[in-house]
Amino acid sequence: MTFSLTGRVEWVDTDAAGIYHNSTVVRFVESAEAALVRECGLVGYFPVAPRVRYEVDFHAPLYFGQEVTTDLDIAHLGSASMRFEFSIWGEAFEGRDRELAAKGAYVIVHIDRSVSGAAAAPWPAHWREVLQGLVETPAQAGQDARV
């Protein structure tokens, strides 16, 4: 299931030429993740779900004022981790067509903060049930299942 969130490139997201910084992708993706988590009612999620891996391929610039759509999918749900895949789309703007700006993936791990060193811990049963319902299936993705 793809979760989509629309936003806009703000001045703070850009260099002096009005083109977005590559770090802006993280802001767009985390905003989409936060909206998804709120919609699912997973209270307390962010303090116990740090990112442990991030990868991004950049395809096209985004510009100050341009509307942006972030598509986010849960590609894999493990016992204590989760892999998201995302695409950032620059919507039609100043004569430019809609275009893929960035695509990537990241992994988060659920941790138990009461344990020294913040060790990985299984997802709470209720969270796992909710998250499992959002995992993209191979049929939805049009590709083979991931291990």
CSV table of C-alpha atoms in Angstrom, one decimal:
chain,number,residue,atom,x,y,z
A,1,MET,CA,0.0,0.0,0.0
A,2,THR,CA,1.5,3.3,-1.0
A,3,PHE,CA,1.0,6.3,1.3
A,4,SER,CA,1.3,9.7,-0.4
A,5,LEU,CA,1.9,13.1,1.1
A,6,THR,CA,2.0,16.4,-0.7
A,7,GLY,CA,4.3,19.2,0.4
A,8,ARG,CA,6.2,22.1,-1.1
A,9,VAL,CA,9.9,23.1,-1.4
A,10,GLU,CA,10.4,25.9,1.0
A,11,TRP,CA,13.2,28.5,0.9
A,12,VAL,CA,15.0,26.9,3.8
A,13,ASP,CA,15.2,23.7,1.7
A,14,THR,CA,17.2,25.4,-1.1
A,15,ASP,CA,20.5,26.9,-2.0
A,16,ALA,CA,20.9,30.5,-3.2
A,17,ALA,CA,19.7,29.4,-6.7
A,18,GLY,CA,16.4,28.1,-5.3
A,19,ILE,CA,17.3,24.4,-6.0
A,20,TYR,CA,16.7,21.9,-3.1
A,21,HIS,CA,19.5,20.6,-0.9
A,22,ASN,CA,19.8,16.8,-1.1
A,23,SER,CA,19.1,16.6,2.6
A,24,THR,CA,15.5,17.9,1.9
A,25,VAL,CA,14.6,14.4,0.7
A,26,VAL,CA,15.0,13.2,4.3
A,27,ARG,CA,12.6,15.9,5.5
A,28,PHE,CA,10.0,15.0,2.9
A,29,VAL,CA,10.3,11.2,3.6
A,30,GLU,CA,10.1,11.7,7.4
A,31,SER,CA,7.1,14.0,7.1
A,32,ALA,CA,5.3,11.2,5.1
A,33,GLU,CA,6.4,8.6,7.6
A,34,ALA,CA,5.1,10.8,10.5
A,35,ALA,CA,1.8,11.3,8.8
A,36,LEU,CA,1.5,7.6,8.2
A,37,VAL,CA,2.3,6.8,11.8
A,38,ARG,CA,-0.3,9.4,13.0
A,39,GLU,CA,-2.9,7.9,10.7
A,40,CYS,CA,-2.2,4.4,12.1
A,41,GLY,CA,-2.3,5.6,15.7
A,42,LEU,CA,1.1,4.4,16.6
A,43,VAL,CA,1.7,6.6,19.6
A,44,GLY,CA,5.4,6.7,20.9
A,45,TYR,CA,6.8,5.3,17.6
A,46,PHE,CA,9.5,7.8,16.8
A,47,PRO,CA,11.6,7.7,20.0
A,48,VAL,CA,11.9,3.9,19.5
A,49,ALA,CA,12.4,3.6,15.8
A,50,PRO,CA,15.8,5.0,14.7
A,51,ARG,CA,17.1,4.8,11.2
A,52,VAL,CA,20.0,2.5,10.7
A,53,ARG,CA,20.4,2.7,6.9
A,54,TYR,CA,19.5,5.2,4.2
A,55,GLU,CA,20.0,5.2,0.5
A,56,VAL,CA,18.9,7.7,-2.1
A,57,ASP,CA,19.3,8.0,-5.9
A,58,PHE,CA,18.8,11.6,-7.1
A,59,HIS,CA,17.2,12.0,-10.5
A,60,ALA,CA,16.1,15.7,-11.0
A,61,PRO,CA,16.2,19.0,-9.2
A,62,LEU,CA,13.3,20.5,-7.2
A,63,TYR,CA,12.8,24.2,-7.0
A,64,PHE,CA,11.6,26.7,-4.4
A,65,GLY,CA,7.8,26.8,-4.4
A,66,GLN,CA,7.4,23.6,-6.3
A,67,GLU,CA,4.8,21.1,-5.1
A,68,VAL,CA,6.2,17.7,-4.2
A,69,THR,CA,4.6,14.4,-3.7
A,70,THR,CA,6.3,11.7,-1.5
A,71,ASP,CA,5.2,8.1,-2.1
A,72,LEU,CA,6.1,5.8,0.8
A,73,ASP,CA,5.8,2.0,1.0
A,74,ILE,CA,6.6,-0.5,3.7
A,75,ALA,CA,8.6,-3.0,1.6
A,76,HIS,CA,9.4,-5.4,4.4
A,77,LEU,CA,8.4,-5.8,8.1
A,78,GLY,CA,10.8,-7.9,10.2
A,79,SER,CA,10.5,-9.0,13.8
A,80,ALA,CA,12.3,-5.8,15.0
A,81,SER,CA,13.0,-3.9,11.8
A,82,MET,CA,11.2,-2.4,8.8
A,83,ARG,CA,12.3,-1.3,5.3
A,84,PHE,CA,10.6,1.6,3.7
A,85,GLU,CA,10.9,2.5,0.0
A,86,PHE,CA,10.1,6.0,-1.3
A,87,SER,CA,9.8,8.1,-4.4
A,88,ILE,CA,9.9,11.9,-4.4
A,89,TRP,CA,8.0,13.5,-7.3
A,90,GLY,CA,8.4,17.1,-8.4
A,91,GLU,CA,5.0,18.1,-9.7
A,92,ALA,CA,4.6,20.2,-12.9
A,93,PHE,CA,6.2,23.6,-12.3
A,94,GLU,CA,7.0,26.6,-14.4
A,95,GLY,CA,6.7,24.7,-17.7
A,96,ARG,CA,8.4,21.5,-16.4
A,97,ASP,CA,6.5,18.3,-16.4
A,98,ARG,CA,6.0,16.1,-13.3
A,99,GLU,CA,9.3,14.3,-12.8
A,100,LEU,CA,10.9,11.8,-10.4
A,101,ALA,CA,13.3,13.8,-8.3
A,102,ALA,CA,14.6,11.1,-5.9
A,103,LYS,CA,14.1,7.4,-5.1
A,104,GLY,CA,15.4,5.3,-2.3
A,105,ALA,CA,15.0,3.2,0.8
A,106,TYR,CA,15.7,3.2,4.5
A,107,VAL,CA,15.7,0.7,7.4
A,108,ILE,CA,14.5,1.4,10.9
A,109,VAL,CA,14.9,-0.8,13.9
A,110,HIS,CA,12.6,-1.0,16.9
A,111,ILE,CA,14.6,-0.6,20.1
A,112,ASP,CA,14.0,-1.1,23.8
A,113,ARG,CA,15.2,2.1,25.4
A,114,SER,CA,15.1,0.6,28.9
A,115,VAL,CA,18.0,-1.7,27.9
A,116,SER,CA,21.5,-0.2,28.0
A,117,GLY,CA,22.7,0.4,24.5
A,118,ALA,CA,19.2,0.6,23.1
A,119,ALA,CA,19.0,-3.0,21.9
A,120,ALA,CA,16.7,-4.2,19.1
A,121,ALA,CA,13.4,-5.5,20.4
A,122,PRO,CA,10.4,-7.1,18.7
A,123,TRP,CA,7.6,-4.8,17.5
A,124,PRO,CA,4.7,-4.5,20.0
A,125,ALA,CA,2.0,-6.9,18.9
A,126,HIS,CA,-0.6,-4.2,18.1
A,127,TRP,CA,2.0,-2.2,16.1
A,128,ARG,CA,3.0,-5.3,14.2
A,129,GLU,CA,-0.6,-6.0,13.3
A,130,VAL,CA,-1.2,-2.5,12.1
A,131,LEU,CA,2.1,-2.4,10.1
A,132,GLN,CA,1.6,-5.8,8.6
A,133,GLY,CA,-1.6,-4.5,7.0
A,134,LEU,CA,0.5,-1.8,5.2
A,135,VAL,CA,3.3,-4.0,3.8
A,136,GLU,CA,3.4,-3.9,0.1
A,137,THR,CA,2.9,-7.4,-1.3
A,138,PRO,CA,4.8,-8.7,-4.4
A,139,ALA,CA,1.6,-8.5,-6.4
A,140,GLN,CA,1.2,-4.8,-5.5
A,141,ALA,CA,4.9,-4.1,-6.3
A,142,GLY,CA,4.9,-6.2,-9.4
A,143,GLN,CA,8.1,-7.9,-8.3
A,144,ASP,CA,9.4,-10.9,-6.4
A,145,ALA,CA,9.1,-11.0,-2.6
A,146,ARG,CA,12.0,-9.7,-0.5
A,147,VAL,CA,13.7,-11.8,2.1
